[in-house]
Coordinates of C-alpha atoms in Angstrom, one line a residue:
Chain A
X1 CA 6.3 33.6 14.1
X2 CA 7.1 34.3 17.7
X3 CA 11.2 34.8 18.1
X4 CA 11.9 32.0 20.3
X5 CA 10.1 29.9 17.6
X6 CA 12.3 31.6 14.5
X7 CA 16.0 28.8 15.4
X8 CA 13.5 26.2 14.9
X9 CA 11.9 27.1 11.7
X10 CA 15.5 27.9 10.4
X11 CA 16.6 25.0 11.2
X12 CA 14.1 22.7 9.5
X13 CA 13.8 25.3 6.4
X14 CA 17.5 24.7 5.9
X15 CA 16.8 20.6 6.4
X16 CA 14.0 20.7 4.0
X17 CA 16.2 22.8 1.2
X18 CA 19.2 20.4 1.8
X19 CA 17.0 17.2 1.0
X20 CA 15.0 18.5 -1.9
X21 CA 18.3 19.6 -3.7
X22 CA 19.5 16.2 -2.9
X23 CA 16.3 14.9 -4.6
X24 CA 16.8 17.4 -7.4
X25 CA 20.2 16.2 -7.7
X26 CA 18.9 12.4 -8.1
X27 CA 16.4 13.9 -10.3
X28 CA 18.9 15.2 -13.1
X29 CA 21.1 11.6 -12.4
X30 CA 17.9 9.8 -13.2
X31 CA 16.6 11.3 -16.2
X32 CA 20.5 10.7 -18.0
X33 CA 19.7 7.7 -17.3
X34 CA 17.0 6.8 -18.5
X35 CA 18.1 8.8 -21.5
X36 CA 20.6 6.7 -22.1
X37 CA 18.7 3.3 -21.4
X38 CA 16.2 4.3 -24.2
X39 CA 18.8 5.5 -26.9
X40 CA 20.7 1.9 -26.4
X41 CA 17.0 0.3 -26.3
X42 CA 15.6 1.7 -29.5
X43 CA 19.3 1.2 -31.1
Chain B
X1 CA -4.8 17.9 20.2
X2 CA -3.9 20.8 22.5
X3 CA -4.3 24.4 21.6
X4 CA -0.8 24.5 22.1
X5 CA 0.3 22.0 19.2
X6 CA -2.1 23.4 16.9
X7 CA -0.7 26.7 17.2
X8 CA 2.7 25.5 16.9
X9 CA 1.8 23.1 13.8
X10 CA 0.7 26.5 12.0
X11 CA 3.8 28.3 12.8
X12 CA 6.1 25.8 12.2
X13 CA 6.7 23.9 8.7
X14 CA 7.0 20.2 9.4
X15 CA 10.0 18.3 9.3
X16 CA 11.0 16.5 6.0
X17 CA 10.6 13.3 8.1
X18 CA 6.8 13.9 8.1
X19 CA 6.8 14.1 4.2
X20 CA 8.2 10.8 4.4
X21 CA 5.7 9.4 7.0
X22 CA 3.1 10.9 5.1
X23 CA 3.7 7.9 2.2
X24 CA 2.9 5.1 5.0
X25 CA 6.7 3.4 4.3
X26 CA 5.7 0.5 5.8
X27 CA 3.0 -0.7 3.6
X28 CA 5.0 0.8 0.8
X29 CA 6.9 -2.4 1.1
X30 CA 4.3 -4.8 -0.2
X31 CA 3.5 -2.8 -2.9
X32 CA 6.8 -2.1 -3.7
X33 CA 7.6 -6.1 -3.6
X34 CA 4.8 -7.3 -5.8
X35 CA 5.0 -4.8 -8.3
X36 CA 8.8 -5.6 -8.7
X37 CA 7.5 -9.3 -9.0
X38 CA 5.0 -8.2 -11.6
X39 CA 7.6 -6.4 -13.7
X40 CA 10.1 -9.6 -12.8
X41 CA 7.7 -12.7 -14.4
X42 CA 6.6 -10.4 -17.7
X43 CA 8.0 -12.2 -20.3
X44 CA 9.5 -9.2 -21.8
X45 CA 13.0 -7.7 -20.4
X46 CA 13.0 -4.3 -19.5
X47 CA 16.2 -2.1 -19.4
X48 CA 17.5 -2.4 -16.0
X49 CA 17.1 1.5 -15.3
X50 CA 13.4 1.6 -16.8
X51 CA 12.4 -1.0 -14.7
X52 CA 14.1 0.4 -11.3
X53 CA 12.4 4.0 -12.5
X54 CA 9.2 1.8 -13.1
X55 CA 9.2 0.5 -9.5
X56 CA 10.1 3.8 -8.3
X57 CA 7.1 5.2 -9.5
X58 CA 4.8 2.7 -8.4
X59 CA 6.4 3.5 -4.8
X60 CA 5.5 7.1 -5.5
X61 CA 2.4 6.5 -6.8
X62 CA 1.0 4.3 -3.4
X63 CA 2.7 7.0 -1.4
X64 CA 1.0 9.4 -3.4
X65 CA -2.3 7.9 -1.9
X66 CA -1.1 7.2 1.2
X67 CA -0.6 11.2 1.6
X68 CA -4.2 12.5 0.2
X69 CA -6.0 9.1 2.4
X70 CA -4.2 10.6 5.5
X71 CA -5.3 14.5 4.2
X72 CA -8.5 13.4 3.7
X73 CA -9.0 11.0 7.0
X74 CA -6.9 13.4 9.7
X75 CA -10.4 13.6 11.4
X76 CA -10.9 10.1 11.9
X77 CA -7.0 9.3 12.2
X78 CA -7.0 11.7 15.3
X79 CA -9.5 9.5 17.3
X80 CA -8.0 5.9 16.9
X81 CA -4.9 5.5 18.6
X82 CA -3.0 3.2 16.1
X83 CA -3.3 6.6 13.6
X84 CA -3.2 9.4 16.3
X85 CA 0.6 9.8 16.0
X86 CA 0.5 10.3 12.5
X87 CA 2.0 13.8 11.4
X88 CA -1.5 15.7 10.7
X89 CA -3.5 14.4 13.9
X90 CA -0.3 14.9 16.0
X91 CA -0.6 18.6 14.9
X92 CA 3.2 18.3 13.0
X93 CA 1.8 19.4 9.4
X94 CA -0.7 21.4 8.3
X95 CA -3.4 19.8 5.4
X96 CA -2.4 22.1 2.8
X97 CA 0.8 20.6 2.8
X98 CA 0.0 16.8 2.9
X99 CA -2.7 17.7 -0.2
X100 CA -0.1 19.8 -2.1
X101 CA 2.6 16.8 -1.5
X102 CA -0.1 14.0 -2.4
X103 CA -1.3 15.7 -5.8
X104 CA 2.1 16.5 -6.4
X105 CA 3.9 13.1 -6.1
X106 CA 0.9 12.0 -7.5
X107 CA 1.1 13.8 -10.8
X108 CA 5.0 13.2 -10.5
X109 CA 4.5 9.4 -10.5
X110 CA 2.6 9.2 -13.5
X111 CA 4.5 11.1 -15.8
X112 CA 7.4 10.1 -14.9
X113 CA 6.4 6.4 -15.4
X114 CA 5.1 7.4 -18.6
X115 CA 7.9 8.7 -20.0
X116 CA 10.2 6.0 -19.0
X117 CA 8.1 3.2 -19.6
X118 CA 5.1 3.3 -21.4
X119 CA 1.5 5.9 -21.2
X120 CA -0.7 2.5 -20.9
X121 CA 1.5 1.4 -17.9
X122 CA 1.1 5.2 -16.7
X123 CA -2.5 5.4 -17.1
X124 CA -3.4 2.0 -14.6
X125 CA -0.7 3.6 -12.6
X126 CA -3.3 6.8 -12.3
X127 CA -6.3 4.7 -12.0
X128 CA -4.7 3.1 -8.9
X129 CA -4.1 6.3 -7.1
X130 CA -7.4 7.6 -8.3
X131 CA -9.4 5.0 -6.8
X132 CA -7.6 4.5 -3.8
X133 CA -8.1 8.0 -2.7
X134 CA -11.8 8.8 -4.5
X135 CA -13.4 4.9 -4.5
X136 CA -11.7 3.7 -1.3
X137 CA -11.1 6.9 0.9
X138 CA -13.8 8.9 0.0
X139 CA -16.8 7.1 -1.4
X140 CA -16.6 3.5 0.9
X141 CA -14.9 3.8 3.9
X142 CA -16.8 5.8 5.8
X143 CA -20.4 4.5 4.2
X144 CA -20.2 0.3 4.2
X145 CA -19.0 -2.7 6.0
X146 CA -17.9 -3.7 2.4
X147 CA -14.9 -0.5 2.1
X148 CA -11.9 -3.0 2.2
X149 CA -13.5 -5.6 0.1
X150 CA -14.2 -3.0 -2.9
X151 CA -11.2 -0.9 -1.7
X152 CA -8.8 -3.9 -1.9
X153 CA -8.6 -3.3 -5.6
X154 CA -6.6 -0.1 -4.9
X155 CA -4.0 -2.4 -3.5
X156 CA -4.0 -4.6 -6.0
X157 CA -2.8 -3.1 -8.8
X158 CA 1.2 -3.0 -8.6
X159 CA 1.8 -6.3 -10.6
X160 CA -0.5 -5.5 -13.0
X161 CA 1.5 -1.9 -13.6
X162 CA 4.7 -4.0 -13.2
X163 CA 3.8 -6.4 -16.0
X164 CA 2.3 -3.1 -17.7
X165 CA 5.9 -1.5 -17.4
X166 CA 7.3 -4.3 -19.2
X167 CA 5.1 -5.5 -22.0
X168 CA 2.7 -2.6 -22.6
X169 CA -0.4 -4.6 -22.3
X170 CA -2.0 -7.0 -19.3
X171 CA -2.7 -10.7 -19.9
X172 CA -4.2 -13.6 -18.2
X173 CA -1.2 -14.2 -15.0
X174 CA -1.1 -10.2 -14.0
X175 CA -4.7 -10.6 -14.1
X176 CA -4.4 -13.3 -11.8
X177 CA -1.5 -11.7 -9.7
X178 CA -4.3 -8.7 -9.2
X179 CA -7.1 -11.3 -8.2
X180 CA -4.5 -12.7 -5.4
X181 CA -4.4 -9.3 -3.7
X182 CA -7.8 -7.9 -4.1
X183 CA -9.0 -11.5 -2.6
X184 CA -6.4 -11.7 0.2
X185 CA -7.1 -8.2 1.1
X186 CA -10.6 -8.7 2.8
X187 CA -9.3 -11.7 5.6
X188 CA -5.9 -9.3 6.0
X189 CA -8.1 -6.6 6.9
X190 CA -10.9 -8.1 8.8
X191 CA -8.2 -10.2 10.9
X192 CA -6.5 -6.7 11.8
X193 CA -9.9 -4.8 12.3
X194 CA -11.4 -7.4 15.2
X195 CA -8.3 -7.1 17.8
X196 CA -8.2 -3.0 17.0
X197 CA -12.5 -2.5 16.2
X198 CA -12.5 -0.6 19.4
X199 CA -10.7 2.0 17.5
X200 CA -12.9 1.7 14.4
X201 CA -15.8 2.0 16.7
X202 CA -14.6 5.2 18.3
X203 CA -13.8 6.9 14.7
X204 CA -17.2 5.8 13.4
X205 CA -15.8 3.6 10.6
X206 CA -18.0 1.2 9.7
X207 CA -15.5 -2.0 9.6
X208 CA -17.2 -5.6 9.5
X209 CA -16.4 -6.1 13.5
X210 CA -17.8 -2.9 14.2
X211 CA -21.2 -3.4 11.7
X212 CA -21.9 -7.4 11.8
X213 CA -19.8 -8.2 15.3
X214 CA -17.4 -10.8 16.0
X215 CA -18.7 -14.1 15.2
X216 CA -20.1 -12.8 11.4
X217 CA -16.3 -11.3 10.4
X218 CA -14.8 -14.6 11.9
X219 CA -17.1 -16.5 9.1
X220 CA -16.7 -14.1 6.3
X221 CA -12.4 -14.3 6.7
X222 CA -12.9 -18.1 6.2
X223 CA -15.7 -17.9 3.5
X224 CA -13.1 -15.1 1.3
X225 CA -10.2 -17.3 2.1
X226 CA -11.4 -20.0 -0.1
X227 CA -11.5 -17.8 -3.7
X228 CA -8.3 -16.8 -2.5
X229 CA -6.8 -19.6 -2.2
X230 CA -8.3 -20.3 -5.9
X231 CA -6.7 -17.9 -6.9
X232 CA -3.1 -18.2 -5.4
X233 CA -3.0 -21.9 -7.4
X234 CA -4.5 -20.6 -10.0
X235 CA -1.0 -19.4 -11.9
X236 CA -0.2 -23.0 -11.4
X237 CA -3.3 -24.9 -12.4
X238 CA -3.6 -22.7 -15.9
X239 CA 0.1 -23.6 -16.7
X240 CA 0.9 -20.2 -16.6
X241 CA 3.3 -20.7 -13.5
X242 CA 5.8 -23.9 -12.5
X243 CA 5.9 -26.8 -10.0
X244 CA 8.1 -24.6 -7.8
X245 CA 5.2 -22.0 -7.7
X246 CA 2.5 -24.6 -7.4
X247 CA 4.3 -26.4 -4.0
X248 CA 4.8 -23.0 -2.6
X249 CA 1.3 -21.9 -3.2
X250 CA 0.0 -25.0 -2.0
X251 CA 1.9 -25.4 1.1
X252 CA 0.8 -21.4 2.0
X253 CA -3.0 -21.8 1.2
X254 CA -3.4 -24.6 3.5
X255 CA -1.2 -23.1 6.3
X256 CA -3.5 -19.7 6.0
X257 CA -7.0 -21.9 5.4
X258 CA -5.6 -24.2 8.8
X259 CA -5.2 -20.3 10.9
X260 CA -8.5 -19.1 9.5
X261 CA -10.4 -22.4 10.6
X262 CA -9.1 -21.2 14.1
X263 CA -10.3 -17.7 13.6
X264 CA -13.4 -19.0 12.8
X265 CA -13.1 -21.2 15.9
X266 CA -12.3 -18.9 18.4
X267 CA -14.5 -16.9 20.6
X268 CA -12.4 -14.2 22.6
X269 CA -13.9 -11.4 22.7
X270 CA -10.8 -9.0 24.3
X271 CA -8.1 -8.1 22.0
X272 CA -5.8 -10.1 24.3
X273 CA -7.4 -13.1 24.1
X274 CA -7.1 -13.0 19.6
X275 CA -4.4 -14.6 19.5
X276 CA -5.7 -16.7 16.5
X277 CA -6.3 -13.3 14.7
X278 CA -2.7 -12.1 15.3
X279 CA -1.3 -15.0 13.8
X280 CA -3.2 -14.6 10.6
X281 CA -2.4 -11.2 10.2
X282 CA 0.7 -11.8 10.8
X283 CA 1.4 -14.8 8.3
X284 CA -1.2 -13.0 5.9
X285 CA 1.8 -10.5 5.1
X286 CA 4.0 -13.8 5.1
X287 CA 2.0 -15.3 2.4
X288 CA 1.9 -12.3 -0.3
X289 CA 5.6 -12.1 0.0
X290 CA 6.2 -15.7 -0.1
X291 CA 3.2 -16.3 -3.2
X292 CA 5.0 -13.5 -5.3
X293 CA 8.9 -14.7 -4.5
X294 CA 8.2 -18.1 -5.6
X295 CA 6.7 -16.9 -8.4
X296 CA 9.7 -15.0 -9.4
X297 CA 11.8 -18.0 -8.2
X298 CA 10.0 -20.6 -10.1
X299 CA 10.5 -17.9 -13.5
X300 CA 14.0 -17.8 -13.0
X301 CA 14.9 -21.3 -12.2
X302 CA 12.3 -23.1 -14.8
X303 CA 13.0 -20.7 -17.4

C-alpha cells in the first residue's frame, strides 16, 4: 500500500466495520425475534 | 481496464456499496415480490417475523447468486457495456471477495431460512442458488442458444420457497406460480437480448439473436408466449385462484400476446428502430408484478 493510498483504505475499512456491526447488530435483533415468534407459535 | 485500475483494485478493498451491487438490487425486486406473493396465497399463516425472515432470505439467497454469476462471468461482463460498470470488470473488487461474499451469503441464506422456517423450505431455497450459479452460469450460458430457457427455472423458484416457508410442502398453485416464471422468462429475455445482441455478440454469449438472428427469436417469443399465457390463467381455470385473478390474468395475456404479435411483426434491424421489443420488455416486468398482486388481491378479498 503506497502512502498516498493508506487515507483511502482507512476510510473505507472504517465504513465497512461501521456497516457490518450495524448488520451484526440486526443480526442479534432478529434472532430474538424469531425466538420469540416460535415460543408463542409452538405455545 | 487500465493498468492503473487494476493496480488500484488490488490495493484497495472495495466499498461496502459494491457488496451491495454485487446482489443485482434491481432484479432482487421481482424475486423479492413473488416470493412474498408465494408465502402471501399459502393457505397456512405464518408468524409475521418468520415470514419477513423467510423473504429475507430468499433476497439473500438470489443475491447470493447474483454475486458468484458476476465472480464467475467478470470476463464476459467486462466486454458488454450494459455489465462493464459492474464492480469486478470496473476493477473496484477483487474475485476473491465477490466468491467469499457469494458462498457466504449463500450458506447464510439457507440456514438461516431453515431455522426460522422449515429445512424443506431451506433445501429448494439451496437448490435455487445451486442451479442458478452451476446449471445456469456455468453449464448453459456460455454453451446454447437455449441458457435462458433452461436457466429460467433459477428464477423461478421464489413462490415456490414462499409457499414452502409457509406450509412445509409444495402443491398444485406454487407449482403453477413456478410454471408462470420459468415460461415468461424466455420472451423477457429474448425481447431484451435483440435491442442489446450486439453486446452478446462481442462477449461470445450464445443468446438466440446472436445464434438463430432476428427474424427466428421474433417467432420463438410469440411461440413461448402462448404456454405462458396457459399458464398465467391457469390458477384461474383449475379453481385454484378467483374471478378477480382470472380478469387480471386475462386482460395481461392478451395485452402481452397483442405486443408480441408486433415483435413478431416488425423487422428493424438497429436497436433504435425496436421499439416493439422495448415495449415488451418493458410491460413483461409489468405483467409478473401485476399476475402475482392480483393473485394476492383476489386471496385477500375472496377469502
Amino acid at each position: 500500500m503506497t502512502p498516498d493510498l493508506e487515507p483511502e483504505v482507512r476510510k473505507r475499512q472504517r465504513e465497512r466495520a461501521r456497516i457490518t456491526a450495524i448488520l451484526l447488530g440486526l443480526f442479534v435483533i432478529l434472532i430474538f425475534a424469531i425466538s420469540i415468534a416460535k415460543m408463542t407459535v409452538n405455545r | 481496464m487500465t493498468s492503473t485500475t487494476c493496480t488500484q483494485a488490488t490495493a484497495l478493498p472495495a466499498e461496502w456499496r459494491d457488496f451491495v451491487a454485487l446482489t443485482k438490487p434491481r432484479v432482487m425486486t421481482l424475486v423479492v415480490f413473488t416470493g412474498l406473493c408465494g408465502l402471501l396465497v399459502a393457505p397456512v399463516a405464518i408468524h409475521p417475523v418468520l415470514g419477513f425472515t423467510a423473504v429475507l432470505c430468499i433476497a439473500l439467497g438470489a443475491g447470493a447468486a447474483a454475486a458468484l454469476n458476476q465472480w464467475y462471468e467478470a470476463d464476459i461482463d467486462a466486454l458488454m457495456k450494459r455489465t462493464a460498470s459492474r464492480p469486478l470488470p470496473a476493477g473496484r473488487m477483487d474475485r476473491q471477495s465477490a466468491l467469499h461474499f457469494g458462498v457466504g451469503l449463500g450458506f447464510f441464506s439457507v440456514i438461516l431460512m431453515g431455522v426460522a422456517t422449515n429445512w424443506f423450505a431451506a433445501a429448494v431455497l439451496a437448490v435455487s442458488i445451486l442451479f442458478y450459479v452451476l446449471v445456469y452460469t456455468v453449464w448453459l450460458k456460455r454453451r446454447t442458444a437455449q441458457n435462458i430457457v433452461i436457466g429460467g427455472a433459477a428464477g423461478a423458484f421464489p413462490p415456490l420457497i414462499g409457499w414452502a416457508a409457509a406450509t412445509g410442502d409444495v402443491s398444485t398453485l406454487p407449482v403453477l406460480l413456478f410454471a408462470i416464471i420459468f415460461l415468461w422468462t424466455p420472451p423477457h429475455f429474448w425481447a431484451l437480448s435483440l435491442f442489446v445482441r450486439s453486446d452478446y455478440a462481442a462477449a461470445g454469449v450464445p443468446m438466440l439473436p446472436v445464434v438463430a438472428g432476428l427474424e427466428s427469436t421474433r417467432r420463438h417469443i410469440l411461440i413461448y408466449t402462448l404456454p405462458m399465457i396457459v399458464a398465467a390463467v391457469a390458477p384461474w381455470a383449475l379453481g385454484l385462484a378467483g374471478w378477480i385473478y382470472g380478469v387480471v390474468a386475462v386482460g395481461l395475456s392478451a395485452a402481452f400476446l397483442i405486443l408480441a404479435l408486433y415483435v413478431s411483426a416488425n423487422r428493424a434491424t438497429e436497436p433504435k428502430e425496436m421499439g416493439p421489443e422495448k415495449r415488451l420488455f418493458a410491460f413483461s416486468i409489468i405483467y409478473l408484478f401485476g399476475l402475482f398482486a392480483a393473485l394476492v388481491v383476489d386471496k385477500w378479498v375472496l377469502a
